[in-house]
Amino acid sequence: MNGNRNSALLSVKALRVSFTIEKRVIKAVDGIDFSLQNGETLGIVGESGSGKSVSALALLRLLPSPPSRITGETLFKGRDLQRLSEREMEGIRGKEISMIFQEPMTSLNPVLMIGNQIAESIMLHQKASKRSAWKKAIEMLDLVKIPEPAKRAKVYPHEMSGGMKQRAMIAMALSSNPSLLIADEPTTALDVTIQKQILRLIKELQRKLGMSVIFITHNFGVIAEVADRVAVMYAGKIVEQATVSDIFHSPSHAYTICLLDSIPNITDARQARLPAISGRVPESGANIPGCIFHPRCPWSQTQCELQAPPSTTIAANHVTA
């Protein structure tokens, strides 16, 4: 599941994130383990509310404290990010680890030209002059295949389409040549054609720059397109981890099986009604005894309500609860 932790670019162990709200402690991420090798893409998949984005924000320590509390070990190039000072983290965020968010309009400054926003990041992390940073910003826009990059550098976010804004966000994220890119549902707000282009672009840039990628999504189609390995999250826990091939061809956890069954199959003419998972994802902090999926699981038994299943290795690089 985790490969060799000693050689991993990123190694996460027993990561927990909780929020204290009105004296109530809410567990958003409940003890997850995973690792990421150099040049590898890990897909984190699950329904909304499963803890995917919170896990990524916790890695970069972007959650406000209080009300959040983060425990566990997050080793990046051998250094535990949770033990670094804020100043040390500022040297890692945007430089060694970059993040692309799902809605570029909330991440781009509406009153600054696109080129200035990218140049600002370059000046901050690479100590470049204003002139050389502007030149590099144009090069980055060209790298992400924005036409007429010198001209586009001088436009404001509202003058660009959704796909172009997302490309500009990717250009900004990659401007410092990070070792790790975290992409948090970067194609959700885009139409299918543009989605395909953005996914292809991220894969192409990954090969060119040699970086690792954590790709967060609720879409198994995206996972099939970009990931090497997959971590399936449910209610703050990773319930299954495996290679993409094993997840699609030999899913083991009931939640993974149900998710895959709910994907439309255009080759099956007999499929009259699309299967759906009954119920809903439990609220963060819900105290569910036994297996966390048992209230929605079609194969639930009495034992499932009493005892939480341990993580079990069922094949090489395939672990399930």
Coordinates of C-alpha atoms in Angstrom, one line a residue:
M1 CA 0.0 0.0 0.0
N2 CA 2.6 2.5 1.1
G3 CA 5.7 1.5 -0.7
N4 CA 9.0 2.1 1.0
R5 CA 8.4 4.8 3.6
N6 CA 12.1 5.6 3.8
S7 CA 12.3 6.4 0.1
A8 CA 8.9 8.2 -0.1
L9 CA 8.7 11.9 -1.0
L10 CA 5.7 12.2 1.3
S11 CA 4.8 9.8 4.1
V12 CA 1.6 10.4 6.2
K13 CA 1.0 8.3 9.3
A14 CA -2.0 8.5 11.7
L15 CA -3.1 11.9 10.4
R16 CA -6.1 13.2 12.4
V17 CA -7.9 16.5 12.0
S18 CA -10.5 17.7 14.4
F19 CA -12.4 20.9 14.9
T20 CA -13.7 22.2 18.3
I21 CA -17.0 24.1 17.7
E22 CA -19.0 25.2 20.7
K23 CA -17.2 22.7 23.0
R24 CA -18.0 19.9 20.6
V25 CA -15.1 18.0 19.0
I26 CA -15.7 17.0 15.4
K27 CA -13.4 14.5 13.8
A28 CA -13.0 15.4 10.1
V29 CA -10.0 13.1 9.4
D30 CA -9.6 10.0 11.6
G31 CA -6.1 8.4 11.4
I32 CA -5.2 8.0 7.8
D33 CA -1.9 6.5 6.4
F34 CA -0.5 6.9 2.9
S35 CA 2.7 7.6 1.1
L36 CA 3.8 9.0 -2.2
Q37 CA 6.9 8.2 -4.3
N38 CA 8.8 10.6 -6.5
G39 CA 7.0 11.1 -9.8
E40 CA 3.9 9.1 -8.7
T41 CA 0.2 10.2 -8.8
L42 CA -2.0 9.3 -5.9
G43 CA -5.7 9.7 -6.4
I44 CA -7.8 10.3 -3.3
V45 CA -11.5 9.6 -4.1
G46 CA -14.7 9.7 -2.1
E47 CA -18.0 11.5 -1.8
S48 CA -18.3 15.1 -0.6
G49 CA -17.7 15.3 3.2
S50 CA -15.3 12.3 3.3
G51 CA -12.3 14.4 4.4
K52 CA -10.4 14.6 1.2
S53 CA -9.8 18.4 1.0
V54 CA -9.4 18.7 4.7
S55 CA -6.5 16.2 4.6
A56 CA -4.8 18.2 1.9
L57 CA -5.2 21.5 3.7
A58 CA -3.9 19.8 6.9
L59 CA -0.7 18.7 5.0
L60 CA 0.0 22.4 4.2
R61 CA -1.2 23.6 7.6
L62 CA -3.7 25.9 5.9
L63 CA -6.4 25.2 8.5
P64 CA -7.0 27.9 11.2
S65 CA -5.9 26.8 14.7
P66 CA -8.1 27.1 16.6
P67 CA -10.7 25.6 15.9
S68 CA -8.7 22.9 14.1
R69 CA -6.3 20.5 15.7
I70 CA -3.9 18.3 13.6
T71 CA -2.0 15.3 15.0
G72 CA 0.0 12.6 13.3
E73 CA 3.2 12.5 11.2
T74 CA 3.5 14.1 7.8
L75 CA 7.1 13.6 6.5
F76 CA 8.0 15.5 3.4
K77 CA 11.6 14.8 2.2
G78 CA 12.2 13.5 5.7
R79 CA 10.9 16.6 7.6
D80 CA 7.7 16.5 9.6
L81 CA 5.6 19.4 8.3
Q82 CA 3.6 19.5 11.5
R83 CA 6.7 20.3 13.6
L84 CA 8.1 23.1 11.4
S85 CA 7.7 26.7 12.3
E86 CA 5.3 28.9 10.4
R87 CA 8.3 30.6 8.7
E88 CA 9.7 27.3 7.6
M89 CA 6.3 26.3 6.2
E90 CA 6.1 29.6 4.2
G91 CA 9.3 28.4 2.5
I92 CA 7.6 25.1 1.5
R93 CA 4.1 26.3 0.6
G94 CA 4.0 27.4 -3.1
K95 CA 7.6 26.5 -3.6
E96 CA 8.2 22.8 -2.8
I97 CA 4.5 21.9 -2.5
S98 CA 1.9 23.7 -4.6
M99 CA -1.9 23.4 -4.6
I100 CA -4.5 24.0 -7.3
F101 CA -8.1 24.6 -6.0
Q102 CA -11.3 23.6 -7.7
E103 CA -12.6 27.1 -8.2
P104 CA -10.0 29.4 -9.7
M105 CA -12.1 32.6 -9.2
T106 CA -11.8 32.2 -5.4
S107 CA -8.0 31.8 -5.7
L108 CA -7.2 34.5 -8.2
N109 CA -7.1 38.2 -7.2
P110 CA -9.8 40.0 -9.4
V111 CA -8.0 43.3 -9.4
L112 CA -4.5 42.1 -10.5
M113 CA -3.5 41.1 -14.0
I114 CA -2.8 37.4 -14.4
G115 CA 0.9 37.9 -15.2
N116 CA 1.4 40.0 -12.1
Q117 CA -0.1 37.3 -9.9
I118 CA 2.2 34.6 -11.3
A119 CA 5.2 37.0 -11.2
E120 CA 4.5 37.8 -7.6
S121 CA 4.7 34.2 -6.7
I122 CA 8.0 33.8 -8.6
M123 CA 9.5 36.9 -6.9
L124 CA 8.5 35.5 -3.5
H125 CA 9.9 32.0 -3.9
Q126 CA 12.8 32.5 -6.3
K127 CA 14.0 36.0 -5.2
A128 CA 13.8 37.1 -8.9
S129 CA 13.7 40.7 -10.1
K130 CA 10.4 42.1 -11.3
R131 CA 11.5 42.0 -14.9
S132 CA 12.8 38.4 -14.9
A133 CA 9.7 37.3 -12.9
W134 CA 7.4 38.8 -15.6
K135 CA 9.4 37.1 -18.3
K136 CA 9.1 33.7 -16.4
A137 CA 5.3 34.3 -15.9
I138 CA 4.9 34.6 -19.7
E139 CA 6.9 31.4 -20.1
M140 CA 4.7 29.6 -17.6
L141 CA 1.5 30.7 -19.5
D142 CA 3.1 29.4 -22.6
L143 CA 4.0 26.1 -20.9
V144 CA 0.3 25.6 -19.9
K145 CA -0.7 26.2 -23.6
I146 CA -2.4 29.6 -23.1
P147 CA -2.4 31.2 -26.6
E148 CA -0.7 34.6 -27.0
P149 CA 0.8 34.3 -23.5
A150 CA 2.4 37.8 -23.5
K151 CA -1.0 39.3 -24.3
R152 CA -2.9 37.1 -21.9
A153 CA -0.5 38.0 -19.1
K154 CA -2.0 41.5 -19.1
V155 CA -5.6 40.5 -18.7
Y156 CA -7.7 40.2 -15.5
P157 CA -9.3 37.0 -14.3
H158 CA -12.8 38.0 -15.4
E159 CA -11.6 38.4 -19.0
M160 CA -10.7 34.7 -19.2
S161 CA -12.8 31.6 -19.6
G162 CA -13.0 29.0 -16.8
G163 CA -10.6 26.7 -18.6
M164 CA -8.1 29.5 -19.2
K165 CA -8.3 30.6 -15.5
Q166 CA -7.6 27.1 -14.4
R167 CA -4.6 26.9 -16.8
A168 CA -3.4 30.2 -15.2
M169 CA -3.8 28.6 -11.7
I170 CA -1.7 25.7 -12.9
A171 CA 0.9 28.0 -14.3
M172 CA 1.1 29.8 -10.9
A173 CA 1.3 26.5 -9.0
L174 CA 4.1 25.2 -11.2
S175 CA 6.1 28.5 -11.4
S176 CA 8.5 27.4 -8.7
N177 CA 9.0 23.8 -10.0
P178 CA 7.5 22.1 -6.9
S179 CA 8.3 18.5 -6.0
L180 CA 4.6 17.9 -5.1
L181 CA 1.4 19.3 -6.7
I182 CA -1.9 18.9 -4.8
A183 CA -4.8 19.2 -7.2
D184 CA -8.1 19.6 -5.3
E185 CA -10.9 18.7 -7.8
P186 CA -9.4 21.1 -10.4
T187 CA -11.8 20.1 -13.2
T188 CA -15.1 20.1 -11.3
A189 CA -16.4 23.4 -12.6
L190 CA -15.3 22.8 -16.2
D191 CA -17.2 21.2 -19.1
V192 CA -16.2 17.7 -20.2
T193 CA -14.0 18.8 -23.1
I194 CA -12.0 21.3 -21.1
Q195 CA -11.7 18.7 -18.2
K196 CA -10.0 16.4 -20.6
Q197 CA -7.6 19.1 -21.8
I198 CA -6.7 20.0 -18.2
L199 CA -6.1 16.4 -17.2
R200 CA -3.9 15.8 -20.2
L201 CA -2.0 19.0 -19.4
I202 CA -1.3 18.0 -15.8
K203 CA -0.1 14.6 -16.9
E204 CA 2.1 16.1 -19.6
L205 CA 3.6 18.7 -17.2
Q206 CA 4.2 16.0 -14.6
R207 CA 6.3 14.0 -17.0
K208 CA 8.1 17.1 -18.1
L209 CA 8.9 18.4 -14.6
G210 CA 9.2 15.1 -12.8
M211 CA 6.9 16.1 -9.9
S212 CA 4.6 13.9 -7.8
V213 CA 0.8 14.6 -7.7
I214 CA -2.0 14.1 -5.2
F215 CA -5.2 14.3 -7.2
I216 CA -8.4 14.8 -5.1
T217 CA -11.7 14.0 -6.8
H218 CA -15.1 12.3 -6.4
N219 CA -14.9 11.2 -10.1
F220 CA -13.6 7.7 -10.9
G221 CA -13.3 8.6 -14.5
V222 CA -10.7 11.2 -13.5
I223 CA -9.0 8.6 -11.3
A224 CA -8.7 6.2 -14.3
E225 CA -7.2 9.0 -16.4
V226 CA -4.5 10.3 -14.1
A227 CA -3.7 8.1 -11.0
D228 CA -1.1 5.4 -10.4
R229 CA -2.6 4.4 -7.0
V230 CA -5.9 5.2 -5.3
A231 CA -6.9 5.9 -1.8
V232 CA -10.7 5.6 -1.2
M233 CA -11.9 7.8 1.6
Y234 CA -15.1 7.5 3.6
A235 CA -16.2 9.5 6.7
G236 CA -12.6 10.6 7.5
K237 CA -10.9 7.2 7.0
I238 CA -9.1 5.6 4.1
V239 CA -11.1 2.3 3.6
E240 CA -9.1 0.9 0.7
Q241 CA -5.8 1.6 -1.1
A242 CA -4.5 -0.1 -4.2
T243 CA -3.2 0.4 -7.7
V244 CA -5.7 1.8 -10.2
S245 CA -5.9 -1.5 -12.0
D246 CA -6.8 -3.4 -8.7
I247 CA -9.3 -0.8 -7.7
F248 CA -11.2 -1.1 -11.0
H249 CA -10.8 -4.9 -11.5
S250 CA -10.6 -6.2 -7.9
P251 CA -12.3 -3.8 -5.5
S252 CA -12.5 -5.3 -2.0
H253 CA -14.2 -2.8 0.3
A254 CA -18.0 -2.6 0.2
Y255 CA -17.9 1.2 -0.3
T256 CA -15.5 1.0 -3.2
I257 CA -17.7 -1.7 -4.8
C258 CA -20.8 0.4 -4.4
L259 CA -19.1 3.5 -5.8
L260 CA -18.0 1.7 -8.9
D261 CA -21.4 0.1 -9.3
S262 CA -23.0 3.6 -9.4
I263 CA -21.0 4.6 -12.4
P264 CA -23.1 4.6 -15.6
N265 CA -22.1 1.9 -18.0
I266 CA -22.9 2.9 -21.6
T267 CA -22.1 -0.5 -23.0
D268 CA -24.8 -2.3 -20.8
A269 CA -28.1 -2.0 -22.6
R270 CA -29.9 -3.9 -19.9
Q271 CA -29.0 -1.3 -17.2
A272 CA -32.4 0.3 -16.8
R273 CA -31.8 2.0 -13.5
L274 CA -28.5 3.3 -12.1
P275 CA -27.7 1.7 -8.7
A276 CA -27.3 4.2 -5.9
I277 CA -25.8 4.0 -2.4
S278 CA -28.7 4.3 0.1
G279 CA -28.5 7.0 2.8
R280 CA -25.8 9.6 3.0
V281 CA -22.3 10.2 4.2
P282 CA -22.4 10.6 8.0
E283 CA -21.9 14.0 9.5
S284 CA -18.3 14.8 10.6
G285 CA -17.8 13.5 14.1
A286 CA -20.7 11.1 14.0
N287 CA -20.0 8.2 16.4
I288 CA -20.7 5.1 14.4
P289 CA -19.8 1.8 16.2
G290 CA -18.3 -1.0 14.2
C291 CA -17.6 -0.5 10.5
I292 CA -18.3 3.2 9.6
F293 CA -20.0 2.1 6.3
H294 CA -22.4 -0.5 7.8
P295 CA -25.5 1.8 8.0
R296 CA -25.4 2.1 4.2
C297 CA -23.8 -1.3 3.3
P298 CA -26.0 -3.8 1.4
W299 CA -23.9 -6.7 2.9
S300 CA -24.0 -5.5 6.5
Q301 CA -24.1 -8.2 9.2
T302 CA -24.5 -8.0 13.0
Q303 CA -20.7 -8.3 13.4
C304 CA -20.3 -5.1 11.2
E305 CA -22.2 -3.1 13.8
L306 CA -20.1 -4.3 16.7
Q307 CA -16.5 -4.4 15.5
A308 CA -14.5 -2.1 13.2
P309 CA -12.6 -4.1 10.6
P310 CA -8.8 -3.8 10.8
S311 CA -6.8 -2.9 7.7
T312 CA -5.8 -6.1 5.9
T313 CA -3.3 -6.6 3.1
I314 CA -5.0 -8.8 0.5
A315 CA -2.4 -8.5 -2.2
A316 CA 0.8 -6.6 -3.0
N317 CA 0.0 -2.8 -2.7
H318 CA -3.6 -3.6 -1.9
V319 CA -4.9 -2.9 1.6
T320 CA -8.6 -2.8 2.7
A321 CA -10.6 -2.4 5.9

